[in-house]
Coordinates of C-alpha atoms in Angstrom, one line a residue:
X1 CA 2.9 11.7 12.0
X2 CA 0.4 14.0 12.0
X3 CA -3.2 13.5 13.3
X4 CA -5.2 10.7 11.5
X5 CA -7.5 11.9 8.6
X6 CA -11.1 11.6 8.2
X7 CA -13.0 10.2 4.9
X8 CA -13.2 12.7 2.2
X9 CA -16.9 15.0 2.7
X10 CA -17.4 14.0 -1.1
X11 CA -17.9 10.4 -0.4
X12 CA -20.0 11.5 3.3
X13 CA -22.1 13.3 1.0
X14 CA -23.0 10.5 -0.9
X15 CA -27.0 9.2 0.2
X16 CA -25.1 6.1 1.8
X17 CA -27.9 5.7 3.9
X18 CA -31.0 6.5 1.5
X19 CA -29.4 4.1 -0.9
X20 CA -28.6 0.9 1.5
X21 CA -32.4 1.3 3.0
X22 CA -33.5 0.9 -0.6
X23 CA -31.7 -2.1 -1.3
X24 CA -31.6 -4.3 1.6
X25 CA -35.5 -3.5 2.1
X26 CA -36.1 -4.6 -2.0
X27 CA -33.8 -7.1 -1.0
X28 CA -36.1 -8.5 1.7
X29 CA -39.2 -7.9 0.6
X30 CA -37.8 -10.1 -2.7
X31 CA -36.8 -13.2 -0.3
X32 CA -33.9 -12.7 0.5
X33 CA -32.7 -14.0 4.2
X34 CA -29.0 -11.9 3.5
X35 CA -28.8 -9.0 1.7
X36 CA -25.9 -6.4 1.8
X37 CA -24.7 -3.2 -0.1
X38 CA -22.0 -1.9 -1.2
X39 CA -21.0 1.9 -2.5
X40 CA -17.2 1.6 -4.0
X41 CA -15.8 4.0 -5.0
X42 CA -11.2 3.8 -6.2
X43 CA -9.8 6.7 -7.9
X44 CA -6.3 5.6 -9.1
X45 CA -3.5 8.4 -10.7
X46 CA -0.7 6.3 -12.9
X47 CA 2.5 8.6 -14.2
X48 CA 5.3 7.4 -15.8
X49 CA 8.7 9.3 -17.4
X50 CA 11.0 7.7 -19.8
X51 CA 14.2 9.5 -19.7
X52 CA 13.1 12.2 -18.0
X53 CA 9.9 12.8 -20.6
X54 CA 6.6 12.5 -19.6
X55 CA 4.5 9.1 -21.0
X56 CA 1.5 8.9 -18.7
X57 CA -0.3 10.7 -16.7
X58 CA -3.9 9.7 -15.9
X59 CA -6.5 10.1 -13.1
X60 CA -9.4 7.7 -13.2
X61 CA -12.4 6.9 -11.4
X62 CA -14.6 3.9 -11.0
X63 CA -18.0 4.1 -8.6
X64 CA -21.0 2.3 -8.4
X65 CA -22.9 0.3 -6.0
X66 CA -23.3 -3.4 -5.6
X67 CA -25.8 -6.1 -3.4
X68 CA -25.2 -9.2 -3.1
X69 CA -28.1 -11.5 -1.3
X70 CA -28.4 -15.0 0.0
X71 CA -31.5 -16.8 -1.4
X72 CA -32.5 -20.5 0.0
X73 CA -28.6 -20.7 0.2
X74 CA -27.0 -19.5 -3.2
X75 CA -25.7 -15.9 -4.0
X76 CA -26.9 -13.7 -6.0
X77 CA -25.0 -10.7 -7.2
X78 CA -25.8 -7.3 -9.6
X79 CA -24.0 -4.1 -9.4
X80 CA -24.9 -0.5 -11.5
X81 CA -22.9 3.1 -11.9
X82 CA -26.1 5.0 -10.8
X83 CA -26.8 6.2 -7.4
X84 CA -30.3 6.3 -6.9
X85 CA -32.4 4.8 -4.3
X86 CA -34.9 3.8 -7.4
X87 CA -31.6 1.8 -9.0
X88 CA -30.5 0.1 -6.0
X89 CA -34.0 -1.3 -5.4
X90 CA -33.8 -2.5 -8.9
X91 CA -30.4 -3.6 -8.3
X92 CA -31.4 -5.5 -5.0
X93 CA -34.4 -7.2 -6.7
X94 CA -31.8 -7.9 -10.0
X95 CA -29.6 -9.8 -7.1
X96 CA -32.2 -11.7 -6.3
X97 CA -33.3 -12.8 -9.7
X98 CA -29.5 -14.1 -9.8
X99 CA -29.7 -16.2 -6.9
X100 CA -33.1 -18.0 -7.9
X101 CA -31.6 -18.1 -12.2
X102 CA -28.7 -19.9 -10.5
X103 CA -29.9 -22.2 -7.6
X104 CA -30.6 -25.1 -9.8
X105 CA -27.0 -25.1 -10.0
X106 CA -25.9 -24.5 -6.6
X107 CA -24.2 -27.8 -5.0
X108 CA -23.0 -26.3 -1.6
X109 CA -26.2 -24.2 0.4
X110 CA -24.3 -20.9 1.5
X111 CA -23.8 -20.7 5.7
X112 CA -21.9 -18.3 6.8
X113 CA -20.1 -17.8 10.1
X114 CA -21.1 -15.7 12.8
X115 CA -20.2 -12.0 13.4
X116 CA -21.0 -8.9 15.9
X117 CA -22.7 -6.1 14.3
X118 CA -20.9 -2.6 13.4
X119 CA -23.7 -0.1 13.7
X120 CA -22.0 3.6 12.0
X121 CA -18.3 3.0 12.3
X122 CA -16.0 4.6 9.9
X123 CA -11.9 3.9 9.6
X124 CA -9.4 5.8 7.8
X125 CA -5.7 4.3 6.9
X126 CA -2.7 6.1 8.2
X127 CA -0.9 8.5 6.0
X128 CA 0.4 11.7 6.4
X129 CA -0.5 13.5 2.7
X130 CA -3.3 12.9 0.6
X131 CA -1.6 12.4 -3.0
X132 CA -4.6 13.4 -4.4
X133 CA -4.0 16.9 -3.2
X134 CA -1.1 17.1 -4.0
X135 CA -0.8 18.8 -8.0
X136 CA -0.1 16.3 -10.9
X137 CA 3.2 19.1 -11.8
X138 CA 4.7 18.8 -8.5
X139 CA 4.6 14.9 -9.0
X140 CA 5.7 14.9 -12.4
X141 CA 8.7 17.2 -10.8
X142 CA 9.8 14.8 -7.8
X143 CA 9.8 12.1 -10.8
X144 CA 11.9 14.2 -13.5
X145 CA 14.3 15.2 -10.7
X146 CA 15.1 11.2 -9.8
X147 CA 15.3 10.2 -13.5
X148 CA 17.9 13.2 -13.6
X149 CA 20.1 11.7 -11.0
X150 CA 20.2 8.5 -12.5
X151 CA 20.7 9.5 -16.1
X152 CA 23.3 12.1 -15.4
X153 CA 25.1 9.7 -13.5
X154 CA 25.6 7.8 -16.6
X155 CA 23.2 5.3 -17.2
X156 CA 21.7 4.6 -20.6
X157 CA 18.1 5.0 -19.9
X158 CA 15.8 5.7 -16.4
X159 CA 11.5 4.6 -16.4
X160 CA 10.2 6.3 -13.5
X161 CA 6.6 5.6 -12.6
X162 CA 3.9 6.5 -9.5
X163 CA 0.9 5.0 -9.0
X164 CA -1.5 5.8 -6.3
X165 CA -5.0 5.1 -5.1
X166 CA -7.6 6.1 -3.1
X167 CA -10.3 3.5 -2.2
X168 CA -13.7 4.4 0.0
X169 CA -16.0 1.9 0.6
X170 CA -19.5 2.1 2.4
X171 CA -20.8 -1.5 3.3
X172 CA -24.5 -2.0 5.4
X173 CA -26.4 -5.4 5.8
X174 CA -29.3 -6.4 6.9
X175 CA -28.1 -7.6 10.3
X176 CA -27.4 -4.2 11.0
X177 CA -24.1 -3.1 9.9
X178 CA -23.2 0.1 8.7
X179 CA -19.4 1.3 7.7
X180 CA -17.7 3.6 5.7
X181 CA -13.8 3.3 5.0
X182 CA -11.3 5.1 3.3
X183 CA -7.4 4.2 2.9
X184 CA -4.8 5.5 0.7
X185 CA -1.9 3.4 -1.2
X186 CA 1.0 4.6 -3.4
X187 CA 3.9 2.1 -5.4
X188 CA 6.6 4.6 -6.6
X189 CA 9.4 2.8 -9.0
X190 CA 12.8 4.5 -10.8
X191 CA 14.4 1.7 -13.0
X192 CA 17.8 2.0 -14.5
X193 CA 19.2 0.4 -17.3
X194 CA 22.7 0.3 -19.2
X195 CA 23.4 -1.2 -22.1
X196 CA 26.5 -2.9 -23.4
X197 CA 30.3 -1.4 -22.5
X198 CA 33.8 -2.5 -22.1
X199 CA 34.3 -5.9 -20.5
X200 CA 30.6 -6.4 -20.2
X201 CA 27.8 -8.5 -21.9
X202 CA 24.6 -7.4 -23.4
X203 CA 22.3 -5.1 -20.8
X204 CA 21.1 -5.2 -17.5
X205 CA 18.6 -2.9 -15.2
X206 CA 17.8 -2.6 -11.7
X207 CA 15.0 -0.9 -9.3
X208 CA 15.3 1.2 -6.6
X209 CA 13.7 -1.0 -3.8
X210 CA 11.4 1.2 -2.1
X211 CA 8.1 -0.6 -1.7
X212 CA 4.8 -0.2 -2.2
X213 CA 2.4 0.7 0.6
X214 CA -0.4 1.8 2.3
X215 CA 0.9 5.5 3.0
X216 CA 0.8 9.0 1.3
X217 CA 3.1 11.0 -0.8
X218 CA 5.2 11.2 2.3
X219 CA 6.9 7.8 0.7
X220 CA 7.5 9.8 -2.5
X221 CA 9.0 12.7 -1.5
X222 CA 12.3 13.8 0.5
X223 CA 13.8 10.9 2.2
X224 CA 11.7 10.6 5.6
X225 CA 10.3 7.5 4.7
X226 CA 12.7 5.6 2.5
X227 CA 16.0 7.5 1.3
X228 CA 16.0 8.3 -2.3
X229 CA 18.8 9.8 -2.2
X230 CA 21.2 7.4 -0.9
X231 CA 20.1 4.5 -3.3
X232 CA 20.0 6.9 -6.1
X233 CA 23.1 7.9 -5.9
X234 CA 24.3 3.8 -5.1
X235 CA 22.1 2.3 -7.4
X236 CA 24.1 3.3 -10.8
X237 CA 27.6 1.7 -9.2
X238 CA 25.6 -1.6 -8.4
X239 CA 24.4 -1.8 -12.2
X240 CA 27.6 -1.1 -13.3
X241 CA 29.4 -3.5 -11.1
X242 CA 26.8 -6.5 -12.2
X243 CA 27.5 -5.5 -15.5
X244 CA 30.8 -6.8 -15.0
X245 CA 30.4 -9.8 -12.2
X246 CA 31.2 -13.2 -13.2
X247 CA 28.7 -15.7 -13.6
X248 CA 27.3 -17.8 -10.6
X249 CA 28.5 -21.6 -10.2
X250 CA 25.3 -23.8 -9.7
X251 CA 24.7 -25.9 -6.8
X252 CA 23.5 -26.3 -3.1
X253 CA 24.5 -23.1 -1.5
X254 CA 24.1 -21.5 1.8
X255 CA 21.5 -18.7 1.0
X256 CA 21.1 -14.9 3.5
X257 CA 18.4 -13.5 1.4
X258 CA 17.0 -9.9 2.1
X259 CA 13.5 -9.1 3.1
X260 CA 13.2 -6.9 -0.5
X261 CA 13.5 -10.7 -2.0
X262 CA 12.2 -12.7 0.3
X263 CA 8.7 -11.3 0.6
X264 CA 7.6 -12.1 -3.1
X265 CA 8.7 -15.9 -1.8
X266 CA 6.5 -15.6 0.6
X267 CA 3.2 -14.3 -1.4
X268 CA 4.3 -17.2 -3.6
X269 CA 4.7 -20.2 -1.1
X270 CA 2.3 -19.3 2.0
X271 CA 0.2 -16.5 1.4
X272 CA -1.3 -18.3 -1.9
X273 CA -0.5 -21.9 -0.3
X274 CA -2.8 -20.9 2.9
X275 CA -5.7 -19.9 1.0
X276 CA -8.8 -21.8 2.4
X277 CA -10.7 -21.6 -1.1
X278 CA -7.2 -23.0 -2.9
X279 CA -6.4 -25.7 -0.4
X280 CA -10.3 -27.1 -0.8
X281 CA -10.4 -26.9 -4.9
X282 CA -12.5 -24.0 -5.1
X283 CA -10.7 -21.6 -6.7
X284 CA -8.1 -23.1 -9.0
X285 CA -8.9 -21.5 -12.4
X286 CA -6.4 -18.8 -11.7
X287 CA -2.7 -19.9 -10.5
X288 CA -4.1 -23.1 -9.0
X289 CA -4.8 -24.7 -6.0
X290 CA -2.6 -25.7 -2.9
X291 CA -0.7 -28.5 -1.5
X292 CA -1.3 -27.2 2.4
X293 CA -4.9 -29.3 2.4
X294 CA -7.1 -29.3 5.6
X295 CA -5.7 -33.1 6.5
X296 CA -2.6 -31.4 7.4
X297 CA -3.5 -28.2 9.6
X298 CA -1.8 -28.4 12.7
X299 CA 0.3 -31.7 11.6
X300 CA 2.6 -30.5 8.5
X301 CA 5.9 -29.3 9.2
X302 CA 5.9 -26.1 7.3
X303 CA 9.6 -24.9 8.1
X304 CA 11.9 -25.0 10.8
X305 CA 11.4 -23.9 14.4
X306 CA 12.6 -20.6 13.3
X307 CA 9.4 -19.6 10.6
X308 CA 6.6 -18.0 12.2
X309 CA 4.1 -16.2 9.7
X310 CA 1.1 -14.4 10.5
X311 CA -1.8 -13.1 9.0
X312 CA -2.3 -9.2 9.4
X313 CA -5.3 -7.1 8.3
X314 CA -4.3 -4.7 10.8
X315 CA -0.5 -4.3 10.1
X316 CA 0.3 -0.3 10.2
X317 CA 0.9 0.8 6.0
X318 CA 0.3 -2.9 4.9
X319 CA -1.8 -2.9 1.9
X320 CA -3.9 -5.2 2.8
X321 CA -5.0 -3.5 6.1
X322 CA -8.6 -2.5 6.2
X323 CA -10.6 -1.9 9.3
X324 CA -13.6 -3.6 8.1
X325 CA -13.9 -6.7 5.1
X326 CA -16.0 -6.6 2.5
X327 CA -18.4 -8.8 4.3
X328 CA -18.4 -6.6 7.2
X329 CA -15.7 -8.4 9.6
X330 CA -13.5 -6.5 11.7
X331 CA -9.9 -6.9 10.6
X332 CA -7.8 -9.3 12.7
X333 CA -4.4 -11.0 12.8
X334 CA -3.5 -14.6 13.2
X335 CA -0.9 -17.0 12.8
X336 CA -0.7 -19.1 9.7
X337 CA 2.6 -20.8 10.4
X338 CA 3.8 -21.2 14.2
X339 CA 7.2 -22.5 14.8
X340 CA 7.4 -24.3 11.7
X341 CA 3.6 -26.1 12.1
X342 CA 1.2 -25.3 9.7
X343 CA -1.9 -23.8 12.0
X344 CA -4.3 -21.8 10.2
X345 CA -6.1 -20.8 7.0
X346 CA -7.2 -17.5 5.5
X347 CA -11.0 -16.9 5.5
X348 CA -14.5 -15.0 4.4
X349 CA -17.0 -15.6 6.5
X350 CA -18.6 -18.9 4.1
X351 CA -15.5 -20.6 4.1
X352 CA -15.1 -19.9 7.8
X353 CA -18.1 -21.9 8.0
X354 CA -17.1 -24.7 5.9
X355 CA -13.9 -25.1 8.0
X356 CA -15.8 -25.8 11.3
X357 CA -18.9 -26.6 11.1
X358 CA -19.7 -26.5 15.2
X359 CA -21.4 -22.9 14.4
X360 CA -18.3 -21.2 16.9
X361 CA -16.4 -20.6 13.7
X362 CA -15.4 -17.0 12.7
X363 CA -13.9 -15.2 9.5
X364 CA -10.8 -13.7 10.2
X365 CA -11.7 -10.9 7.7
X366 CA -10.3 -12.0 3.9
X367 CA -13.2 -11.1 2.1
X368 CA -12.5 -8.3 -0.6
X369 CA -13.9 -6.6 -4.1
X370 CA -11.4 -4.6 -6.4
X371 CA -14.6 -2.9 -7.9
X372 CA -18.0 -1.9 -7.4
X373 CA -19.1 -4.3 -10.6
X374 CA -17.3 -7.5 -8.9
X375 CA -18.4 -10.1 -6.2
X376 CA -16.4 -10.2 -3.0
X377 CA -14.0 -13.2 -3.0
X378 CA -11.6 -14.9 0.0
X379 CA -8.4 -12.6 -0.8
X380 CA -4.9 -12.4 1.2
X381 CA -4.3 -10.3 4.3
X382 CA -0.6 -8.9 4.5
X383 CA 1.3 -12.5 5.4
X384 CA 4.3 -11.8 6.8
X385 CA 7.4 -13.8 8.3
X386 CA 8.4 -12.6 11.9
X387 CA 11.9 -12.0 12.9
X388 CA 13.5 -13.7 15.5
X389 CA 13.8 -13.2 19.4
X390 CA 17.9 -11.8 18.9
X391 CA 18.0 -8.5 17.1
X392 CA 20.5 -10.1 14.8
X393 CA 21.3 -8.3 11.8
X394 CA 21.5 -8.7 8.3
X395 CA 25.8 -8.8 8.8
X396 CA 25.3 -11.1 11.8
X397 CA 23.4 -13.6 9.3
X398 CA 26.2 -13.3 6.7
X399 CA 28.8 -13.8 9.1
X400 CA 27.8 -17.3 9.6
X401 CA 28.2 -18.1 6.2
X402 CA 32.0 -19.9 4.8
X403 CA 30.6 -19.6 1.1
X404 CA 27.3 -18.6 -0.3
X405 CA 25.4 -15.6 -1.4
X406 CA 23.6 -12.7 -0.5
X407 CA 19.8 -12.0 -2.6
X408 CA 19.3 -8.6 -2.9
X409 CA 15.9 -7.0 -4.7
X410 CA 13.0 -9.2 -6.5
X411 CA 12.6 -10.2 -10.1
X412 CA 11.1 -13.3 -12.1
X413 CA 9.7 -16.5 -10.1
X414 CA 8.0 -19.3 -11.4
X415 CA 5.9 -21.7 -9.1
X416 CA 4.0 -24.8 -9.7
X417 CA 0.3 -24.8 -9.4
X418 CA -0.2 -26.4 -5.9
X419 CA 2.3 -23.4 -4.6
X420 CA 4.9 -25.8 -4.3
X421 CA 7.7 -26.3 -6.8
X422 CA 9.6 -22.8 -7.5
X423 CA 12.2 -20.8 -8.0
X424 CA 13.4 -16.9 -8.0
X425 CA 15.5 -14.7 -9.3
X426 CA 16.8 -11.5 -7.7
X427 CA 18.2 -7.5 -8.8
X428 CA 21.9 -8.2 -7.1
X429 CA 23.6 -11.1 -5.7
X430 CA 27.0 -10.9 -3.6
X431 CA 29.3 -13.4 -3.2
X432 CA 29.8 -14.1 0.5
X433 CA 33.5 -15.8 1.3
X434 CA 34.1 -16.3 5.1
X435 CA 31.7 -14.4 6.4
X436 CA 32.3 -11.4 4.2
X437 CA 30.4 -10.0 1.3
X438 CA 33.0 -10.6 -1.9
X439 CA 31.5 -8.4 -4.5
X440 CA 28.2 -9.3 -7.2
X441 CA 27.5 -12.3 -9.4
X442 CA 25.8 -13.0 -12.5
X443 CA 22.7 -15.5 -13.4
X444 CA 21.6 -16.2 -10.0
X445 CA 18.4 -18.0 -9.2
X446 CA 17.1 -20.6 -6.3
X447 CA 15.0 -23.5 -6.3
X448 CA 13.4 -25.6 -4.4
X449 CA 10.0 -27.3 -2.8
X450 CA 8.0 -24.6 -0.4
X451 CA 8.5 -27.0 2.7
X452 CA 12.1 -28.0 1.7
X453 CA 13.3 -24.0 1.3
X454 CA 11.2 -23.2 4.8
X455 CA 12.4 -26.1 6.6
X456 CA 16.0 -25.6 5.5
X457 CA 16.0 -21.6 7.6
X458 CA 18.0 -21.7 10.0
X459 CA 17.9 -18.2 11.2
X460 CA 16.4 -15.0 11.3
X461 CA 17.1 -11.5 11.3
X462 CA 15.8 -9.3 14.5
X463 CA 13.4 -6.6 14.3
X464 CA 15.7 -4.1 12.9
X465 CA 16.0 -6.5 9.6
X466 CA 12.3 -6.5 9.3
X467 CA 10.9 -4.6 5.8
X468 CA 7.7 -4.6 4.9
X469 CA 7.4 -5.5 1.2
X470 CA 4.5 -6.0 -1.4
X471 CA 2.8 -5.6 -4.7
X472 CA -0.1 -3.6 -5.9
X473 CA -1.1 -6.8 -8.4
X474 CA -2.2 -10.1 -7.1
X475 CA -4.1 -11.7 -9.0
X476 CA -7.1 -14.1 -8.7
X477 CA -10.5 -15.4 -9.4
X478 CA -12.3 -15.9 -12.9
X479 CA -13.2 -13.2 -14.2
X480 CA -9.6 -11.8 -12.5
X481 CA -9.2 -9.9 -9.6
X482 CA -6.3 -7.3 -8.4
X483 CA -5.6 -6.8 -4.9
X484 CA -2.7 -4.9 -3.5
X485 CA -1.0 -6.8 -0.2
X486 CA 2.3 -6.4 1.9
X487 CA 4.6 -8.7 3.2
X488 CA 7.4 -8.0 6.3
X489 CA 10.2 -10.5 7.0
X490 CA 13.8 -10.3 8.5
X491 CA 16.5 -11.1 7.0
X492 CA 17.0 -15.4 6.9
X493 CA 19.7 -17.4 6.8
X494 CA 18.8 -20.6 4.4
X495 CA 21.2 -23.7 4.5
X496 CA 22.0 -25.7 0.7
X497 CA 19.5 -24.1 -1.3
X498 CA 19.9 -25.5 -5.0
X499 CA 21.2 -22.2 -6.8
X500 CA 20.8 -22.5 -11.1
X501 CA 22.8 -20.3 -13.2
X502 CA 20.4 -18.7 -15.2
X503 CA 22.5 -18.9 -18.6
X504 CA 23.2 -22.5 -18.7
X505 CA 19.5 -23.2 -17.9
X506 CA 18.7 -20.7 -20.8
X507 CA 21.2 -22.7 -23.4
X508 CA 23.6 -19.5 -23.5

C-alpha cells in the first residue's frame, strides 16, 4: 500500500476556521449552550455501460455548511450553500430561531453524553488511488473491457456500473473541537444476463460479487484487490448452469451460506435490530422499529455460542469507518452480540445519554449526515459477524453437511418491521450431498425469525473465510437518509433452516 494520503488542498483552502468562529460565536451570543458547524462537502462520479455502450456518466458535487445548536434542551438545525462568515452567522442565529420555533414541542430536554475534546485533528481513509484523478476515459475503458468478456462469452446482455465518492467533512464545536476528514468509497458492479435457450426456462442474471468499499480505484482495476478475471471468465458457466438446475424442494434444510450472502442478513437482523433509536420507538417512520428492546440487553439469547458481532467504526476499507462522527466522537469498536448474548446498542452521543443516565455514559460514535442540508442522526457502524477460533474453511463447513445447500451471492430479502421475521434469496445455490457440492438449484430462498436463524449456527468459518461485504444505500430517517456501511463474516454453518421454493410461493 502506499503511504497514507492527506485531505485534498482544495478543501484546506476552504476558511474552515473563519467560518466556524462565525457561527459558534452567533451561535452563543444567540443563547445557545451547544453549538457546532459543519462544512460537507461529497462529490460522487456514477457510470454505467449497457452492452458495452456508454449510459451514464456523471460527476456531481454537493457543499454547504450546517449548525446545529442546543437551546434550553431542543435542537435547532439550518444549513446554506454559501461560504461566508456573514452566512454562517446568519445560519447560526437561523439554528437558533429553530430551536426556540420548536421547544413548545420538545417532550425529551436534549443531554448529551460526555466526550474529550479534538483540538485540529485531521484523518484520511486508506486507499491507494484517488478515482477522482483518475480520467473518466480510462474508467469507461476498464468497464467496456469487462462487459466485453462477458458478452463475447456468450451472454445475452452485460450492465456494468461504477460509482464512487469522495466525502470531506470539517466539524468544530464550541467545546473546542476542531476536525477535518476525508475518506474515499467506490461500488463497482458487472451483471450478466441470458435469456431463454434449450432446456431452460425464461431468464436469469447474476453479479460479479466484488463488494463495495472504502478503497480507491485499486478495487477496480487489475486483479490486486479482488480478481476480475477469474469470476469473469466463471461467472457466464454459472448462469448458464442455473439456467438449467432443477428446482429446489422446500423444507428444513441444513444451510453453509457464504459471507457474499450472509452480510445483507446481517444489516437486516442486527445491524438495524441494534439500533438504540429503533429499539426505544424513536425512529420507526422508516423500516420500523426493533424487537431487541433495552429489557433484554445482556439477558436475550441472540444466537448460539458460536455468533459474536461487533460494531466497527474503525474497520480498515469498511464504509462505515470514519475517524471522527458527526458529533465529534472518536470512532470506536464494540461488541453488539457476545457469544450469543445480546450486550450492546449503537449510539450518538443523546441517545448515549438516554441509555445510562449515571453521567459515565459515552457515544460509541454513530452519529452521521449524508449532506450538508440534513441533521445528523444515530446511523450503523460496519456490524460484522467474527469468525471462529479454528481456521475452518468454507469446504470444512460443507463437509459436515449429509444434505443441504450452499448460498452463494445476495439478492431480494424481505423482513418484518421489528427486524424480525425474514427471508432471502441468493445469486447461486449448490446442492450439497454428503459432504460434497452436487451442482446448482433453482428458486431458493430461507426463512426464519432473527433469533431462531442465529441461534440455529452451529459453526463458523476461520479468518480466511471472512469477506467484508456492504451496500452504498441504507436507508433511514424521515426525510430519508443514505449511508454506505460494510459488513465481514465467515462462512456459517446453519442447522434446519426452513428453505421456500420461490415458484410455488409465487403460484408458478
Amino acid at each position: 500500500m502506499t503511504p497514507q494520503r492527506g485531505i485534498d488542498a482544495e478543501f484546506l483552502a476552504l476558511p474552515r476556521t473563519h467560518l466556524a468562529d462565525a457561527a459558534l460565536a452567533a451561535a452563543t451570543a444567540a443563547g445557545a449552550s451547544h453549538a457546532d458547524l459543519r462544512i460537507h462537502r461529497i462529490t460522487t462520479e456514477t457510470i454505467a455501460l449497457r452492452d458495452a455502450a456508454l449510459e451514464t456518466a456523471v460527476r456531481t458535487r454537493d457543499l454547504g455548511l450546517a449548525v446545529r445548536v442546543i437551546v434550553d434542551g431542543t435542537w435547532g438545525f439550518a444549513s446554506h450553500a454559501e461560504l461566508t462568515a456573514e452566512v454562517a452567522a446568519a445560519t447560526a442565529r437561523r439554528a437558533v430561531e429553530v430551536a426556540r420555533t420548536l421547544a413548545a414541542l420538545n417532550r425529551d430536554r436534549v443531554e448529551w453524553a460526555d466526550e474529550p475534546v479534538y483540538r485540529d485533528v485531521q484523518w484520511v481513509s486508506h486507499y491507494d488511488i484517488d478515482p477522482f484523478e483518475v480520467p473518466t476515459a480510462e474508467k469507461i475503458a476498464v468497464l467496456d473491457d469487462y462487459s466485453g468478456r462477458l458478452l463475447t462469452a456468450g451472454v445475452d446482455h452485460v450492465s456494468a456500473a461504477l460509482m464512487a465518492v469522495k466525502e470531506q467533512i470539517f466539524y468544530a464545536d464550541t467545546a473546542g473541537s476542531s476536525i477535518t476528514q476525508q475518506r474515499v468509497r467506490l461500488m463497482p458492479t458487472c451483471e450478466a444476463t441470458v435469456v431463454g435457450g434449450a432446456g431452460t426456462d425464461g431468464f436469469d442474471s447474476m453479479r460479479t460479487l466484488a463488494p463495495p468499499s472504502g478503497r480507491g480505484w485499486e478495487a477496480v482495476a487489475g486483479d490486486r484487490i479482488w480478481n476480475w478475471t477469474e469470476e469473469l471468465a466463471q461467472l457466464p458457466g454459472w448462469l448458464a448452469e442455473k439456467m438449467a438446475a432443477p428446482s429446489v424442494a422446500a423444507g428444513p434444510t441444513d444451510l453453509v451460506i457464504d459471507p457474499s450472502n450472509l452480510w445483507l442478513t446481517i444489516h437486516e437482523s442486527v445491524g438495524h435490530a441494534t439500533e438504540y433509536d429503533r429499539a426505544i420507538g424513536y425512529e420507526a417512520a422508516y423500516a420500523g422499529t426493533s424487537f431487541a428492546t433495552p429489557d433484554q440487553l445482556g439477558l436475550l439469547r441472540y444466537g448460539s455460542p458460536a455468533m459474536t458481532v461487533t460494531a466497527d467504526r474503525t474497520e480498515e476499507f469498511g464504509l462505515a469507518t470514519i475517524g471522527y462522527d458527526d458529533d465529534g466522537v472518536a470512532a470506536q469498536r464494540w461488541d453488539l452480540v457476545r457469544d450469543g448474548i445480546f450486550v450492546g446498542y449503537q449510539l450518538d452521543r443523546v441517545f448515549a445519554h438516554r441509555l445510562d443516565h449515571t453521567g459515565a455514559a459515552r457515544s460509541n460514535g454513530c452519529s452521521y449526515a449524508d449532506s450538508p442540508h440534513h441533521v445528523p442522526i444515530q446511523r450503523m457502524a460496519n456490524v460484522s459477524l467474527q469468525p471462529g477460533p479454528q481456521d475452518l474453511s468454507t469446504a470444512d463447513l460443507i463437509s459436515r453437511v449429509d444434505d443441504g445447500i450452499y448460498v452463494v451471492g445476495d439478492r431480494s430479502w424481505s423482513i418484518d418491521m421489528q427486524r424480525y421475521n425474514f427471508q432471502f434469496t441468493g445469486q447461486r445455490f449448490y446442492r450439497i450431498r454428503d459432504g460434497q457440492l452436487a451442482g446448482q438449484l433453482r428458486d431458493v430462498a430461507y426463512q426464519a425469525t432473527t433469533t431462531e436463524f442465529w441461534n440455529s449456527m452451529e459453526a463458523v468459518g476461520g479468518p480466511s473465510t471472512w469477506v467484508l461485504g456492504g451496500a452504498f444505500n441504507c436507508g433511514k430517517a424521515q426525510p430519508g437518509q443514505v449511508a454506505a456501511v460494510s459488513h465481514g463474516c465467515p462462512s456459517a454453518l446453519f442447522r434446519g433452516v426452513n428453505v421456500l421454493n420461490t415458484r410455488a410461493e409465487g403460484g408458478r
